[in-house]
Amino acid sequence: MADSPFRGVIPPVIIPLTADRHLDLESFELSINRMIDAGVDGLFFLGSSGEVAFLTDAQRHQVLNEAVNIVNGRVPVMAGIIDMETLRVVDQAKHAEDYGVDALVATAPFYALGGPKETERHFRAIRENTSLPLFAYDLPVCVHTKLDPDLLIRLAKDGVIQGVKDSSGDDVQFRWLVIENEEIGHPLQLLTGHEVCVDGAYLAGADGSVPGLANVDPYSYVEQWKAAQAGDWPRVKELQDHLARLMTLTRRVRATVGFGAGVGAFKTALWQMGVFETNQMREPVRALEGKDVEEIVAVLKAEGLMDPEAPVKTEY
């Protein structure tokens, strides 16, 4: 599957907002172009890092429309069609297809929680309503369903899904999935969503990564992928150690937890680096401020992403 367009570094794109929480189109274009110029292999819009759970349908459509226009065919575009139940996901898939994306990414349904049979039927129903490549997004921390490797392999054999974005935190099951995928001819493109463990996933046989931190430092992730392809594993580890230290900016946050600390820290880093005009978040999440911002800047400076003498921005 070395000829698949869905391999390498495919960042889940973070969405910049104005102070009054509208799409900041200028920063959006700057960030997209910065990642493409760094050499990323694709871009994933409307994932968790893209605040998809906080967007109205109209806002999702705006993001996809602008994203496809800005990318303009330079790299493949993957679109999240993440929603509570199957029919809503199918509706999102049809809209995304109309905008001209290259692949779809769906989680298990997550409101009226079903069992394994319902989850399997969910993915089969999506396939019946689209011809685009479909990636299963394994995200149990948010949707409360772990996608079993046996299910994923069965869906792969039947041509239902063409890939998996693994953000499960279960390295054992991911390793089994890699092995079983090879045994049946590698029908799935397997992408890791773990910023801090990308080197291990590559060594296991992953086809690429979908790291939110690549919005902040796309250059290191691109170099790491190239080093892995060349078999330069000491360099892969060296870059991963740098990225692991950089990822600690999410651990410096004290004002909030979870999404507000993770994506909030990424937005704050991009704001301080001059890529975004603000670090504003979607309602009801508040933007980081004060000591949290200072701690994030300290990490950026320590890892060489900001001038050591640069002042900390305190307002927009």
Short mmCIF file of C-alpha atoms in Angstrom, two decimals:
data_model
loop_
_atom_site.label_atom_id
_atom_site.label_comp_id
_atom_site.label_asym_id
_atom_site.label_seq_id
_atom_site.Cartn_x
_atom_site.Cartn_y
_atom_site.Cartn_z
CA MET A 1 0.00 0.00 0.00
CA ALA A 2 2.96 2.33 -0.49
CA ASP A 3 1.03 4.00 -3.29
CA SER A 4 -1.91 4.95 -1.04
CA PRO A 5 -2.46 8.70 -0.72
CA PHE A 6 -3.30 8.24 2.96
CA ARG A 7 0.08 7.67 4.55
CA GLY A 8 2.76 9.75 6.20
CA VAL A 9 1.98 12.80 8.34
CA ILE A 10 -1.66 13.93 8.21
CA PRO A 11 -2.27 16.56 10.92
CA PRO A 12 -5.77 17.03 12.35
CA VAL A 13 -6.18 20.72 11.62
CA ILE A 14 -6.87 23.10 14.51
CA ILE A 15 -9.38 25.82 13.68
CA PRO A 16 -8.42 29.45 14.49
CA LEU A 17 -11.15 31.75 15.74
CA THR A 18 -11.56 35.48 16.03
CA ALA A 19 -12.09 36.94 19.49
CA ASP A 20 -15.86 36.76 18.91
CA ARG A 21 -15.64 33.07 17.91
CA HIS A 22 -15.96 33.27 14.14
CA LEU A 23 -13.64 31.43 11.74
CA ASP A 24 -10.42 33.41 11.33
CA LEU A 25 -9.96 32.75 7.64
CA GLU A 26 -6.60 34.54 7.34
CA SER A 27 -5.03 32.50 10.16
CA PHE A 28 -6.68 29.35 8.81
CA GLU A 29 -5.02 29.82 5.44
CA LEU A 30 -1.67 30.69 7.03
CA SER A 31 -1.70 27.56 9.19
CA ILE A 32 -2.75 25.25 6.34
CA ASN A 33 -0.07 26.65 4.02
CA ARG A 34 2.55 26.41 6.75
CA MET A 35 1.87 22.69 7.21
CA ILE A 36 1.78 21.99 3.47
CA ASP A 37 5.02 23.92 2.99
CA ALA A 38 6.57 21.81 5.76
CA GLY A 39 5.82 18.73 3.67
CA VAL A 40 2.82 17.08 5.35
CA ASP A 41 1.20 14.30 3.35
CA GLY A 42 -2.43 15.23 3.96
CA LEU A 43 -4.74 17.18 6.25
CA PHE A 44 -7.62 16.01 8.42
CA PHE A 45 -10.42 18.51 9.06
CA LEU A 46 -13.26 18.24 11.57
CA GLY A 47 -11.58 15.87 13.96
CA SER A 48 -11.35 16.25 17.72
CA SER A 49 -8.56 18.80 17.38
CA GLY A 50 -10.82 20.69 14.95
CA GLU A 51 -13.46 21.08 17.69
CA VAL A 52 -15.97 19.13 15.62
CA ALA A 53 -18.11 18.34 18.66
CA PHE A 54 -18.66 22.07 19.21
CA LEU A 55 -19.69 23.02 15.65
CA THR A 56 -23.11 23.54 14.17
CA ASP A 57 -23.79 21.95 10.80
CA ALA A 58 -23.39 25.34 9.13
CA GLN A 59 -20.00 25.84 10.79
CA ARG A 60 -18.85 22.38 9.69
CA HIS A 61 -19.85 23.16 6.12
CA GLN A 62 -18.01 26.48 6.25
CA VAL A 63 -14.82 24.80 7.49
CA LEU A 64 -14.90 22.14 4.76
CA ASN A 65 -15.71 24.60 2.00
CA GLU A 66 -12.87 26.93 2.98
CA ALA A 67 -10.47 24.06 3.65
CA VAL A 68 -10.93 22.41 0.27
CA ASN A 69 -10.54 25.76 -1.48
CA ILE A 70 -7.35 26.64 0.41
CA VAL A 71 -5.75 23.21 -0.02
CA ASN A 72 -6.66 23.28 -3.72
CA GLY A 73 -5.63 19.70 -4.38
CA ARG A 74 -2.08 20.04 -3.02
CA VAL A 75 -2.56 17.21 -0.49
CA PRO A 76 -5.40 14.77 0.23
CA VAL A 77 -8.17 16.09 2.48
CA MET A 78 -9.80 13.86 5.08
CA ALA A 79 -13.07 15.01 6.66
CA GLY A 80 -14.55 13.97 9.98
CA ILE A 81 -18.20 12.97 9.80
CA ILE A 82 -18.47 12.51 13.54
CA ASP A 83 -21.95 12.58 15.02
CA MET A 84 -24.17 10.87 17.54
CA GLU A 85 -26.08 8.38 15.41
CA THR A 86 -25.88 6.68 12.06
CA LEU A 87 -28.33 8.74 10.02
CA ARG A 88 -26.72 11.98 11.16
CA VAL A 89 -23.31 10.60 10.19
CA VAL A 90 -24.62 9.56 6.78
CA ASP A 91 -25.94 13.09 6.30
CA GLN A 92 -22.53 14.54 7.21
CA ALA A 93 -20.90 12.13 4.75
CA LYS A 94 -23.07 13.32 1.88
CA HIS A 95 -22.29 16.97 2.60
CA ALA A 96 -18.54 16.28 2.90
CA GLU A 97 -18.57 14.40 -0.40
CA ASP A 98 -20.25 17.38 -2.06
CA TYR A 99 -17.38 19.63 -0.96
CA GLY A 100 -14.85 17.41 -2.73
CA VAL A 101 -12.94 15.80 0.15
CA ASP A 102 -10.84 12.71 -0.51
CA ALA A 103 -11.77 10.50 2.45
CA LEU A 104 -14.16 10.29 5.39
CA VAL A 105 -13.42 9.58 9.05
CA ALA A 106 -16.12 8.28 11.42
CA THR A 107 -16.26 7.14 15.03
CA ALA A 108 -18.69 4.67 16.50
CA PRO A 109 -22.06 6.26 17.38
CA PHE A 110 -22.03 7.71 20.89
CA TYR A 111 -25.39 8.86 22.26
CA ALA A 112 -27.82 5.95 22.42
CA LEU A 113 -24.96 3.54 22.95
CA GLY A 114 -25.31 0.18 21.24
CA GLY A 115 -23.23 -2.97 21.23
CA PRO A 116 -20.81 -4.56 18.77
CA LYS A 117 -23.55 -5.50 16.31
CA GLU A 118 -24.85 -1.93 16.18
CA THR A 119 -21.34 -0.51 15.78
CA GLU A 120 -20.66 -2.85 12.86
CA ARG A 121 -23.96 -1.98 11.23
CA HIS A 122 -23.13 1.72 11.68
CA PHE A 123 -20.01 1.46 9.52
CA ARG A 124 -21.74 -0.72 6.94
CA ALA A 125 -24.54 1.83 6.64
CA ILE A 126 -22.03 4.61 6.00
CA ARG A 127 -20.40 2.52 3.27
CA GLU A 128 -23.78 2.01 1.59
CA ASN A 129 -24.12 5.77 1.27
CA THR A 130 -20.69 6.84 0.00
CA SER A 131 -18.05 5.73 -2.46
CA LEU A 132 -15.22 7.60 -0.71
CA PRO A 133 -12.51 5.85 1.32
CA LEU A 134 -13.74 5.45 4.89
CA PHE A 135 -11.53 5.49 7.99
CA ALA A 136 -12.73 4.18 11.34
CA TYR A 137 -11.73 6.57 14.13
CA ASP A 138 -10.97 4.61 17.30
CA LEU A 139 -11.60 7.14 20.07
CA PRO A 140 -13.04 5.40 23.13
CA VAL A 141 -12.23 8.25 25.52
CA CYS A 142 -14.86 10.38 23.74
CA VAL A 143 -17.36 7.91 22.28
CA HIS A 144 -17.10 5.19 24.96
CA THR A 145 -16.73 2.35 22.45
CA LYS A 146 -13.43 0.59 21.71
CA LEU A 147 -13.21 -0.69 18.14
CA ASP A 148 -12.08 -4.30 18.36
CA PRO A 149 -9.38 -5.43 15.89
CA ASP A 150 -11.53 -8.40 14.86
CA LEU A 151 -14.33 -6.03 13.86
CA LEU A 152 -11.95 -3.76 11.94
CA ILE A 153 -10.40 -6.68 10.08
CA ARG A 154 -13.84 -8.01 9.18
CA LEU A 155 -14.89 -4.61 7.85
CA ALA A 156 -11.63 -4.39 5.91
CA LYS A 157 -12.12 -7.79 4.29
CA ASP A 158 -15.59 -6.72 3.14
CA GLY A 159 -14.33 -3.42 1.73
CA VAL A 160 -16.32 -1.36 4.22
CA ILE A 161 -13.37 0.59 5.62
CA GLN A 162 -10.03 1.47 4.07
CA GLY A 163 -8.19 2.65 7.15
CA VAL A 164 -8.10 3.31 10.88
CA LYS A 165 -7.12 6.39 12.84
CA ASP A 166 -6.13 4.96 16.21
CA SER A 167 -6.44 7.27 19.20
CA SER A 168 -7.41 4.52 21.60
CA GLY A 169 -4.33 4.53 23.80
CA ASP A 170 -4.29 0.74 23.49
CA ASP A 171 -0.89 -0.05 22.02
CA VAL A 172 -1.37 -3.79 22.46
CA GLN A 173 -4.51 -3.94 20.32
CA PHE A 174 -2.96 -1.58 17.77
CA ARG A 175 0.01 -3.94 17.44
CA TRP A 176 -2.35 -6.89 16.92
CA LEU A 177 -4.25 -4.87 14.33
CA VAL A 178 -1.03 -4.15 12.43
CA ILE A 179 -0.12 -7.85 12.39
CA GLU A 180 -3.57 -9.02 11.33
CA ASN A 181 -3.73 -6.34 8.64
CA GLU A 182 -0.47 -7.63 7.17
CA GLU A 183 -1.71 -11.20 7.26
CA ILE A 184 -4.68 -10.38 5.02
CA GLY A 185 -2.72 -8.29 2.52
CA HIS A 186 -2.70 -4.81 4.13
CA PRO A 187 -6.13 -3.53 3.04
CA LEU A 188 -6.11 -0.91 5.82
CA GLN A 189 -4.01 2.20 6.17
CA LEU A 190 -3.24 2.34 9.90
CA LEU A 191 -2.55 5.79 11.33
CA THR A 192 -1.60 6.58 14.91
CA GLY A 193 -3.05 9.61 16.66
CA HIS A 194 -0.59 9.54 19.57
CA GLU A 195 1.81 12.46 19.35
CA VAL A 196 4.18 11.09 21.97
CA CYS A 197 4.43 7.48 20.73
CA VAL A 198 4.69 7.89 16.97
CA ASP A 199 8.13 6.28 16.85
CA GLY A 200 6.82 3.07 18.40
CA ALA A 201 3.87 2.97 16.02
CA TYR A 202 6.16 3.38 13.02
CA LEU A 203 8.42 0.63 14.26
CA ALA A 204 5.37 -1.62 14.63
CA GLY A 205 4.36 -0.92 11.04
CA ALA A 206 1.96 2.03 11.12
CA ASP A 207 1.35 3.74 7.78
CA GLY A 208 1.53 7.23 9.23
CA SER A 209 0.46 9.57 11.98
CA VAL A 210 -2.30 12.08 12.67
CA PRO A 211 -0.69 14.22 15.40
CA GLY A 212 -2.40 17.38 16.64
CA LEU A 213 1.00 18.66 17.74
CA ALA A 214 2.00 18.79 14.06
CA ASN A 215 -0.01 22.01 13.84
CA VAL A 216 2.65 23.48 16.13
CA ASP A 217 5.73 21.68 14.76
CA PRO A 218 4.98 20.05 11.40
CA TYR A 219 8.64 20.11 10.40
CA SER A 220 9.78 17.59 13.02
CA TYR A 221 6.95 15.16 12.26
CA VAL A 222 7.71 15.31 8.54
CA GLU A 223 11.41 14.73 9.17
CA GLN A 224 10.57 11.87 11.52
CA TRP A 225 8.44 10.14 8.88
CA LYS A 226 11.22 10.48 6.31
CA ALA A 227 13.74 9.10 8.79
CA ALA A 228 11.46 6.13 9.50
CA GLN A 229 11.11 5.45 5.79
CA ALA A 230 14.91 5.49 5.51
CA GLY A 231 15.30 3.16 8.50
CA ASP A 232 17.16 5.80 10.53
CA TRP A 233 15.65 4.76 13.86
CA PRO A 234 18.09 6.70 16.09
CA ARG A 235 16.96 9.90 14.34
CA VAL A 236 13.31 8.85 14.64
CA LYS A 237 13.77 8.50 18.41
CA GLU A 238 15.71 11.74 18.70
CA LEU A 239 12.90 13.65 17.00
CA GLN A 240 10.30 11.85 19.10
CA ASP A 241 12.07 12.87 22.30
CA HIS A 242 11.93 16.50 21.15
CA LEU A 243 8.24 16.16 20.30
CA ALA A 244 7.52 14.45 23.61
CA ARG A 245 9.12 17.36 25.45
CA LEU A 246 7.15 19.80 23.30
CA MET A 247 3.92 17.95 24.09
CA THR A 248 4.42 18.75 27.78
CA LEU A 249 2.95 22.16 27.00
CA THR A 250 -0.44 20.44 27.43
CA ARG A 251 0.63 19.28 30.91
CA ARG A 252 1.55 22.77 32.08
CA VAL A 253 -2.08 23.90 32.04
CA ARG A 254 -3.69 24.27 35.46
CA ALA A 255 -6.87 26.26 34.77
CA THR A 256 -8.70 23.41 33.06
CA VAL A 257 -8.40 19.78 31.98
CA GLY A 258 -9.10 17.59 28.96
CA PHE A 259 -10.00 19.31 25.71
CA GLY A 260 -9.45 22.82 27.10
CA ALA A 261 -5.93 21.90 28.17
CA GLY A 262 -5.03 19.94 25.03
CA VAL A 263 -6.42 21.88 22.08
CA GLY A 264 -6.34 24.99 24.26
CA ALA A 265 -2.58 24.63 24.64
CA PHE A 266 -2.10 24.03 20.90
CA LYS A 267 -4.10 27.17 20.07
CA THR A 268 -2.17 29.15 22.64
CA ALA A 269 1.14 27.98 21.19
CA LEU A 270 0.07 28.93 17.66
CA TRP A 271 -1.11 32.32 18.92
CA GLN A 272 2.18 33.02 20.70
CA MET A 273 4.14 31.87 17.61
CA GLY A 274 2.23 34.31 15.39
CA VAL A 275 0.36 31.71 13.34
CA PHE A 276 -3.03 32.46 14.98
CA GLU A 277 -4.36 35.88 15.92
CA THR A 278 -6.05 34.52 19.06
CA ASN A 279 -6.23 31.39 21.19
CA GLN A 280 -10.01 31.61 21.39
CA MET A 281 -12.01 28.41 21.93
CA ARG A 282 -15.55 27.35 21.06
CA GLU A 283 -18.25 27.71 23.70
CA PRO A 284 -18.30 26.71 26.48
CA VAL A 285 -14.51 26.33 26.67
CA ARG A 286 -12.53 29.35 27.81
CA ALA A 287 -9.25 30.44 26.25
CA LEU A 288 -6.14 29.94 28.35
CA GLU A 289 -4.61 32.99 30.00
CA GLY A 290 -2.14 34.18 32.60
CA LYS A 291 0.26 31.66 34.11
CA ASP A 292 -0.89 28.92 31.74
CA VAL A 293 0.16 30.99 28.73
CA GLU A 294 3.52 31.78 30.32
CA GLU A 295 4.19 28.07 30.95
CA ILE A 296 3.35 27.16 27.35
CA VAL A 297 5.69 29.86 26.06
CA ALA A 298 8.46 28.50 28.29
CA VAL A 299 8.12 25.08 26.63
CA LEU A 300 8.12 26.62 23.14
CA LYS A 301 11.30 28.53 23.90
CA ALA A 302 13.00 25.54 25.48
CA GLU A 303 12.28 23.44 22.35
CA GLY A 304 13.42 26.13 19.91
CA LEU A 305 10.03 27.16 18.51
CA MET A 306 10.22 30.72 19.82
CA ASP A 307 12.97 33.29 20.22
CA PRO A 308 14.16 33.14 23.85
CA GLU A 309 13.84 36.94 24.03
CA ALA A 310 10.31 37.12 22.58
CA PRO A 311 7.76 38.67 24.95
CA VAL A 312 4.65 36.78 26.03
CA LYS A 313 1.49 38.10 24.36
CA THR A 314 -1.17 38.95 26.89
CA GLU A 315 -4.01 40.29 24.75
CA TYR A 316 -5.33 40.20 21.18
#
